[in-house]
Short mmCIF file of C-alpha atoms in Angstrom, two decimals:
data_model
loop_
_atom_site.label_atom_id
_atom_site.label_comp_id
_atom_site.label_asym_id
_atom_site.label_seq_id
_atom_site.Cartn_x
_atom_site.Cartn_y
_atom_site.Cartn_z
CA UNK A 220 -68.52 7.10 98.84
CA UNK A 221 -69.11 8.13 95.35
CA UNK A 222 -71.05 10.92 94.35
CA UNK A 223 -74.27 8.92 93.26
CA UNK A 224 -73.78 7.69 96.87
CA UNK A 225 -73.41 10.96 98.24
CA UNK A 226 -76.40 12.15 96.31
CA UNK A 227 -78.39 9.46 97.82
CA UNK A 228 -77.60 9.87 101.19
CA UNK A 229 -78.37 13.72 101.20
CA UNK A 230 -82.03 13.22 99.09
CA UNK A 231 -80.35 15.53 96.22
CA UNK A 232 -79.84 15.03 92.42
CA UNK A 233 -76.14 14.16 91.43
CA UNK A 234 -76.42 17.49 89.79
CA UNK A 235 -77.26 19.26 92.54
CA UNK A 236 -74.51 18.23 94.83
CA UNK A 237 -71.73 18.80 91.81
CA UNK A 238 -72.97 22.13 91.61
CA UNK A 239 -73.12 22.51 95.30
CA UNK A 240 -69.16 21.37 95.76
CA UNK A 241 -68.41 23.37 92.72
CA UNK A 242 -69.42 27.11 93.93
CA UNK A 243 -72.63 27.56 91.43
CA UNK A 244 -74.21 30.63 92.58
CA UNK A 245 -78.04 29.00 91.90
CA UNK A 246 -77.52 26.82 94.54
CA UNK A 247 -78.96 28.14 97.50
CA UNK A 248 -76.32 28.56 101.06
CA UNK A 249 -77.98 26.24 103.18
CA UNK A 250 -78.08 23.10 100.52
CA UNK A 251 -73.89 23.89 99.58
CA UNK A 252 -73.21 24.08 103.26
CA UNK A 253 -75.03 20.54 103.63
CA UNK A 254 -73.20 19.06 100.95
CA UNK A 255 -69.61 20.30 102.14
CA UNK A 256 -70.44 18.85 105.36
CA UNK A 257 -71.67 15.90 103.87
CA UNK A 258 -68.45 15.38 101.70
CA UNK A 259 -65.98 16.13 104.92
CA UNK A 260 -68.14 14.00 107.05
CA UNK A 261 -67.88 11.18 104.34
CA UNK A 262 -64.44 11.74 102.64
CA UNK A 263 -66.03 12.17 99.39
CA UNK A 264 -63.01 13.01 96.86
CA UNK A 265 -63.68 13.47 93.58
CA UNK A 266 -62.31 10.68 90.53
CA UNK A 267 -60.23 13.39 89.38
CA UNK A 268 -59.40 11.26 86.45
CA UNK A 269 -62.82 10.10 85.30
CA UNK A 270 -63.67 14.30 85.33
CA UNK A 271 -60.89 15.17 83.23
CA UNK A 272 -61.27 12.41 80.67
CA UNK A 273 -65.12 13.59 80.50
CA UNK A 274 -64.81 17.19 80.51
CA UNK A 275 -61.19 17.80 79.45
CA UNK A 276 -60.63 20.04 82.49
CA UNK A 277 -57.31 20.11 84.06
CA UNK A 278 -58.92 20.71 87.43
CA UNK A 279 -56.66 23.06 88.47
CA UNK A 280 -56.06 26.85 89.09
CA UNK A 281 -53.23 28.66 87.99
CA UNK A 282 -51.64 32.27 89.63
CA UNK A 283 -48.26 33.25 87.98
CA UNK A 284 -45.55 34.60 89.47
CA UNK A 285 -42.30 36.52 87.81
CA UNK A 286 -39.37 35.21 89.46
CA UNK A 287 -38.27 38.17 90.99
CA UNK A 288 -41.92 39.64 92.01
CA UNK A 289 -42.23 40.99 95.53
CA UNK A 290 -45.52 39.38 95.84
CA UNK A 291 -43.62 36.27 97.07
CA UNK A 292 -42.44 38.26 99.80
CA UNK A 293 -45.98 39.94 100.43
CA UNK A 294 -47.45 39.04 103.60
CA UNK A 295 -51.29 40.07 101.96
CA UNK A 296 -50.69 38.60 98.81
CA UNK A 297 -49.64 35.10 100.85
CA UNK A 298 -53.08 35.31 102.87
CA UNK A 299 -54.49 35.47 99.60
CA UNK A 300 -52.99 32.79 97.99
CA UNK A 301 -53.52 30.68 101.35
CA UNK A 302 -57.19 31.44 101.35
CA UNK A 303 -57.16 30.77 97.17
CA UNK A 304 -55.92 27.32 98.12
CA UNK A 305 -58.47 26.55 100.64
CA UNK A 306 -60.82 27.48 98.17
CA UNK A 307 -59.46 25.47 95.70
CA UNK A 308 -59.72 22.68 97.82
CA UNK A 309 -63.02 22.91 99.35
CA UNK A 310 -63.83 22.92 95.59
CA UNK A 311 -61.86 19.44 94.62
CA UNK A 312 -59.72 22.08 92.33
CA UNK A 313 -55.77 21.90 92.82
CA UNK A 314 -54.04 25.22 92.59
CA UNK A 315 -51.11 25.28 90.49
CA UNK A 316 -48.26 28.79 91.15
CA UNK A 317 -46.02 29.46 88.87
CA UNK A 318 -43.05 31.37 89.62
CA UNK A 319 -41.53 31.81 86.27
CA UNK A 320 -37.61 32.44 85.25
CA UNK A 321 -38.67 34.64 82.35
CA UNK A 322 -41.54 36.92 83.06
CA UNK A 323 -44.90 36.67 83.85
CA UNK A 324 -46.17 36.90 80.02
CA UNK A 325 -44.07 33.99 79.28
CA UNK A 326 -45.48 31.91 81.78
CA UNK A 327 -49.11 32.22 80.98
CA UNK A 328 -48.24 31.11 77.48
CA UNK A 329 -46.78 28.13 78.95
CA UNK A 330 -49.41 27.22 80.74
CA UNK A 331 -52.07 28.24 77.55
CA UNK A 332 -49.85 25.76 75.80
CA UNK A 333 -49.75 22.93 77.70
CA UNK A 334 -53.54 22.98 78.93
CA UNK A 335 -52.20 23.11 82.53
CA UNK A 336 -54.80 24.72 84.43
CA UNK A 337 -58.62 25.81 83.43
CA UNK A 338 -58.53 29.44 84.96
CA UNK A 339 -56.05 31.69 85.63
CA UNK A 340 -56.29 34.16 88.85
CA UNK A 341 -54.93 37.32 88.98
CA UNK A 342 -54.81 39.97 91.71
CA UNK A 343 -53.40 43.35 92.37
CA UNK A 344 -54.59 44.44 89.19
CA UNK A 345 -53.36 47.94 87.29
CA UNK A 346 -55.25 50.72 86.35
CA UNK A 347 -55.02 49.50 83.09
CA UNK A 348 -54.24 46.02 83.25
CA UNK A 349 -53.23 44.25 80.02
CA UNK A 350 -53.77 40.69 81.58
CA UNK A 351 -56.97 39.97 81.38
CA UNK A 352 -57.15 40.91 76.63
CA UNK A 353 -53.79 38.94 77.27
CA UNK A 354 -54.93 35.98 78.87
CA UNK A 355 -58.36 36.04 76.81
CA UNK A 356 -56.31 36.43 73.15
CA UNK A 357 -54.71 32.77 74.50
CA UNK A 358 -57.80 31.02 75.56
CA UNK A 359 -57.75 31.23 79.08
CA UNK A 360 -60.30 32.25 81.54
CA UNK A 361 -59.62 34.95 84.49
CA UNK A 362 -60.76 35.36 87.42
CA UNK A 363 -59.84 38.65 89.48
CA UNK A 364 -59.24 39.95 92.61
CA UNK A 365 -59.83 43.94 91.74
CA UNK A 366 -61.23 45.55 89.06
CA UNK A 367 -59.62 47.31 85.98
CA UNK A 368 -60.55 49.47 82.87
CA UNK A 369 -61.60 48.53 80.21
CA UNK A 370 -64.76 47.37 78.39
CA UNK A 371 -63.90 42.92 78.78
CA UNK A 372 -66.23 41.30 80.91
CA UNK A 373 -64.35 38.80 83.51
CA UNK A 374 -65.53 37.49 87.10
CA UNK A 375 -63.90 39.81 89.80
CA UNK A 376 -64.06 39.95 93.64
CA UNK A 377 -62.90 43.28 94.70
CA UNK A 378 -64.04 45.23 98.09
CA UNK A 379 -64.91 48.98 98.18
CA UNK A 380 -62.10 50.98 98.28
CA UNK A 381 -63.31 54.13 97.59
CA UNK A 382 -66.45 53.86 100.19
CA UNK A 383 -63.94 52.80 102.93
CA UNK A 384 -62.27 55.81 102.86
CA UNK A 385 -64.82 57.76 102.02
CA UNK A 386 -66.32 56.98 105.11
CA UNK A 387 -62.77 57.73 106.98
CA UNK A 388 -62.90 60.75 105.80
CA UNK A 389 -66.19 61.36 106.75
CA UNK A 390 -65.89 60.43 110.19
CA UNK A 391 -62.43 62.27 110.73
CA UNK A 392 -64.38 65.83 109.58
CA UNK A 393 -66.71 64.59 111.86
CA UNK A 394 -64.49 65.18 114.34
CA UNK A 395 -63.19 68.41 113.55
CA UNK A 396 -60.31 67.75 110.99
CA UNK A 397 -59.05 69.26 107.96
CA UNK A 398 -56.17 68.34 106.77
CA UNK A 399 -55.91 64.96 105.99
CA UNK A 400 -53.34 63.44 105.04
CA UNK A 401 -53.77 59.52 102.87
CA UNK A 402 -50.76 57.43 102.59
CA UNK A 403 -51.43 54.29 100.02
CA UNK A 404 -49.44 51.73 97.97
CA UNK A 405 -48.49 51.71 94.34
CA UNK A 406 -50.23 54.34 92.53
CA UNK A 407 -50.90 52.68 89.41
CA UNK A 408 -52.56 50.10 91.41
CA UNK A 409 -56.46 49.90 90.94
CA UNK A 410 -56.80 49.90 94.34
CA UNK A 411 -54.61 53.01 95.02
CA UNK A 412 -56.79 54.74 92.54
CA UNK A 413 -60.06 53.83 94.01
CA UNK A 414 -59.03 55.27 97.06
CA UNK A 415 -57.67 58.45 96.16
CA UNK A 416 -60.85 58.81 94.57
CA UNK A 417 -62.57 58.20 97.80
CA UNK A 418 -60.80 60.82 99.60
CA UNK A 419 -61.16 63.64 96.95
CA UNK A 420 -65.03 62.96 96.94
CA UNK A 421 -65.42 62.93 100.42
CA UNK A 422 -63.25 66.00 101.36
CA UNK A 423 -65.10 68.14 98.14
CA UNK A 424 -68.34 66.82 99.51
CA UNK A 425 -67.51 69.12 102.95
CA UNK A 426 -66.20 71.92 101.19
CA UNK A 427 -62.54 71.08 101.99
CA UNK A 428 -59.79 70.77 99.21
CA UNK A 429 -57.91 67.25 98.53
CA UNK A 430 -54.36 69.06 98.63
CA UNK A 431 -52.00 66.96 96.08
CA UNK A 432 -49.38 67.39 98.66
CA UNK A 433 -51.10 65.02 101.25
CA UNK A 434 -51.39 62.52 98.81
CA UNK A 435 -48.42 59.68 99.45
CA UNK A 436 -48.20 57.03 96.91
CA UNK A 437 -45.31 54.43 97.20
CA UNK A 438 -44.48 50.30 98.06
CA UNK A 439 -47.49 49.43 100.51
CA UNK A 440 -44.27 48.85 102.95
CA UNK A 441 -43.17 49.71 106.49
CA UNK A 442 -40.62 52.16 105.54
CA UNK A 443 -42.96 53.63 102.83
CA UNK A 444 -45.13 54.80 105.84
CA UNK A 445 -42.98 55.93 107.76
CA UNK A 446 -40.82 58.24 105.41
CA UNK A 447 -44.19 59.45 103.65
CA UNK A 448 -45.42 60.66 107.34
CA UNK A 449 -42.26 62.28 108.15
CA UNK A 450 -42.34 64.00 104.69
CA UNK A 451 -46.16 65.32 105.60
CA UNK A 452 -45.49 65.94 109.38
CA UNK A 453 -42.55 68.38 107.94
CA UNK A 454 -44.88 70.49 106.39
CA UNK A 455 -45.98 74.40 106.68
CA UNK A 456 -49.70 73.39 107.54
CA UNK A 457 -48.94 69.80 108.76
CA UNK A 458 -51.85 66.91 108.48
CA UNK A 459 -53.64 66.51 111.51
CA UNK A 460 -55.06 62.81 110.28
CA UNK A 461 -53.78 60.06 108.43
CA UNK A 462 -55.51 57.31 106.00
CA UNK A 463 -53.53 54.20 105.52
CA UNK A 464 -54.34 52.09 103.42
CA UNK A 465 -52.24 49.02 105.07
CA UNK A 466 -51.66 47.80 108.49
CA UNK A 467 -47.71 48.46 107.08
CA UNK A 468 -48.24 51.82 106.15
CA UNK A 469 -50.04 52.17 110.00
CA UNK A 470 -47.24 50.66 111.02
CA UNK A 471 -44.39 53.38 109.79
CA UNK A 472 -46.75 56.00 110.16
CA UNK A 473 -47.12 55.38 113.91
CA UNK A 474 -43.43 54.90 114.15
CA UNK A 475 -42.73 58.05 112.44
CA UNK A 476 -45.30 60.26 114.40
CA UNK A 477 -43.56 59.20 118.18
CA UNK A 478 -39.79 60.12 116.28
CA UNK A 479 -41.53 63.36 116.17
CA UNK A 480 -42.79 63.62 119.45
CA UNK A 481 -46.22 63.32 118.85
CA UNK A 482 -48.74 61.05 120.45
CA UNK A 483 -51.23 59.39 118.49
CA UNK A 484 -54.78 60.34 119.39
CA UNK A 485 -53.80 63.35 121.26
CA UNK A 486 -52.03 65.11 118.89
CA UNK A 487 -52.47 63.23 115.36
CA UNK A 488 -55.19 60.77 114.30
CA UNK A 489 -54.92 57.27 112.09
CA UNK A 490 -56.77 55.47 110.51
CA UNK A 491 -55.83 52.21 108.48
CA UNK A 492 -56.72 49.53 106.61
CA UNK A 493 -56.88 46.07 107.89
CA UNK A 494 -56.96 43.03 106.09
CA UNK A 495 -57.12 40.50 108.54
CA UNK A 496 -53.53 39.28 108.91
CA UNK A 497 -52.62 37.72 112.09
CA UNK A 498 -49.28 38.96 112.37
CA UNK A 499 -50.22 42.68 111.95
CA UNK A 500 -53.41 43.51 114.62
CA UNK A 501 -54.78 46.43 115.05
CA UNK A 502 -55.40 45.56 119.23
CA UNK A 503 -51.74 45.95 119.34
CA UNK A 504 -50.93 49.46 118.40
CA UNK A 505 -50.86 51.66 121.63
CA UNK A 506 -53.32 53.42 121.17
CA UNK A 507 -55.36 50.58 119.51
CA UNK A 508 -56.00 51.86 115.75
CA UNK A 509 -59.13 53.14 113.99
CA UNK A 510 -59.56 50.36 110.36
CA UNK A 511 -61.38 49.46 107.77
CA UNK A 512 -61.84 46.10 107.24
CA UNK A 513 -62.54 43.37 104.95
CA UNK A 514 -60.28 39.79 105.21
CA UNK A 515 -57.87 38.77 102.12
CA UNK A 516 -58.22 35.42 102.86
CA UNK A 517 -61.87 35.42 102.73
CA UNK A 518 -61.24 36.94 99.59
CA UNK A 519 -59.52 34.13 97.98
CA UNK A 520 -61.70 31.78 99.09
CA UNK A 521 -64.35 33.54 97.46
CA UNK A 522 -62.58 33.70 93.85
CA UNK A 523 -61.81 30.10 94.16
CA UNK A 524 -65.68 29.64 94.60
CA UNK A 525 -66.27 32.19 91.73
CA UNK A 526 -63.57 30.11 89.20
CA UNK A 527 -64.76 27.02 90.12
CA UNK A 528 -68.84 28.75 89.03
CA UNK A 529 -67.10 29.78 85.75
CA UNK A 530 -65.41 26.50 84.57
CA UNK A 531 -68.79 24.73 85.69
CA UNK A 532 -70.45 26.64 82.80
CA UNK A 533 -72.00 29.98 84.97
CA UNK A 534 -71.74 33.65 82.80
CA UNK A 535 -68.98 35.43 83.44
CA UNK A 536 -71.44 38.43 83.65
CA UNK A 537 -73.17 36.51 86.67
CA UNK A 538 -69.63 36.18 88.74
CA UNK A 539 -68.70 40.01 89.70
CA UNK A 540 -68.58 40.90 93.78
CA UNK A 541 -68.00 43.60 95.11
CA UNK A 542 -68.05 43.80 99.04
CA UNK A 543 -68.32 46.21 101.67
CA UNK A 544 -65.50 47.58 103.80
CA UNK A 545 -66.37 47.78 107.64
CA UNK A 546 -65.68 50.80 109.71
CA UNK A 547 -64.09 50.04 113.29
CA UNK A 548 -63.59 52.83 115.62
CA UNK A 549 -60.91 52.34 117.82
CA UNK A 550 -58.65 55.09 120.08
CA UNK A 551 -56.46 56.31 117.28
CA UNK A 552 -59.31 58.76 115.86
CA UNK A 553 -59.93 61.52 118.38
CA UNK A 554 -60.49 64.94 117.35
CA UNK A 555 -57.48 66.96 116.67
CA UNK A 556 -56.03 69.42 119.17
CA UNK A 557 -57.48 72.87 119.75
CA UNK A 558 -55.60 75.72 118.48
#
């Protein structure tokens, strides 16, 4: 079935249904639901050929990768990338990763070069993050995962960092805590800023002082987490709650607190930040951990959507997201002990 075909069958203009497999934002959620379903029901594939030699698209999306970056070894960066590609697909885009032997600069001027892909993504973006003048000084369109400084204007997905903890916070004082503790990744991170942010606004908003001291920044690891908690648990006037912001953080932070014979709930409260993985859950801490949540993998299925909008002609001004983070309360947040 081509698309005329297609277009006939569903009572739609050929426009329509392009736009509709292609992510454009004017075209309402029940009609691009009805097309997908359409396509998958009727194996409708694109002529990838006949679009390239029309539009001079490559049809595909690029993510670069320096050879020796420890997002190949990330566990939330590869949900991303596996909900990018699923994305990509459900869009008739290819996705095209580039691990490159010479640095990460290097390779998007390859790619600018050869006219390899139409957008590059990007994701776990800086404070100040030179990639996006970069990639728009050779040509190339970006879409983000995070936001950035700066006064370009690029499509971006990003959730609420500083609102999810905000509202940790807020629930924690709720419950009758004062020191609070927040353990986070990378500090030059966007991310990590956002939610330091978070927690300074909502501790000054109930009168209560965002000690530098219980601020942790370091690899969003396992053995981050748990040498950042021992470090605060060794303190005069010890933390009495923790904000994580990753289940691997959680996960050496709860390791650290039983080394020092504490029980979690009882004696110390966490919270952390889930992003959906399968391998880490929440359910299975003992006790079962207090999150926020928003998926990853959602998430790159989302910017696929949004770079497939841009190459089909949408404003860049048009494609910027930014989602909620859900609050789950779970046994690990309990107010802390008297006296």
């Amino acid at each position: 079935m081509n698309l005329r075909e297609l277009a006939q069958h569903l009572g739609l203009s050929k426009t329509t249904v392009s736009r509709a497999l292609n992510g454009f934002s004017e075209v309402n959620e029940e009609t691009r639901l009805r097309v997908q379903e359409a396509a998958r029901r009727f194996n409708y594939t694109p002529n990838i050929s006949a679009k390239r030699l029309a539009t001079g698209e490559s049809g595909a999306f690029g993510v670069v990768l320096p050879g020796a970056s420890s997002e190949m070894a990330d566990p939330v960066f590869g949900e991303f990338l596996a909900g990018l590609a699923d994305g990509a697909g459900r869009c008739g885009r290819d996705l095209y990763v580039n691990a490159t032997f010479d640095g990460e600069e290097a390779g998007y001027r390859r790619l600018a070069r050869a006219k390899a892909v139409d957008v590059m993504i990007l994701a776990n973006l800086k404070v100040e993050d030179l990639r996006i003048r970069l990639l728009s000084h050779l040509g190339l369109q970006a879409v983000t995962c995070g936001r950035t400084a700066g006064s370009l204007v690029y499509p971006h997905l990003d959730i609420d960092h500083e609102d999810g903890v905000r509202r940790a916070v807020d629930l924690l004082t709720g419950l009758g805590h004062r020191a609070i503790a927040l353990v986070s990744g990378p500090a030059d991170l966007s991310a990590s800023e956002q939610r330091m942010v978070g927690w300074h606004t909502a501790l000054d908003r109930r009168g209560l002082t965002a000690e530098a001291g219980l601020f942790m920044a370091g690899p969003a690891t396992e053995d981050h987490g748990y040498r950042a908690t021992r470090t605060l648990l060794a303190l005069p006037t010890a933390p009495t709650a923790f904000l994580c912001a990753s289940m691997f953080l959680a996960s050496g932070c709860c390791r650290a607190i039983g080394d020092c014979g504490l029980k979690i709930g009882r004696d110390v409260s966490v919270i952390a930040h889930d992003d959906g993985l399968a391998t880490v859950r929440p359910e299975a801490f003992e006790p079962a951990l207090t999150t926020t949540f928003s998926s990853i993998r959602s998430a790159g299925g989302r910017v696929a959507e949004l770079a497939a909008a841009l190459v089909g002609g949408a404003d860049p001004a048009d494609l910027s997201e930014v989602w909620p983070v859900d609050l789950i309360f779970r046994d690990s947040a309990q107010a802390p002990p008297r006296g």
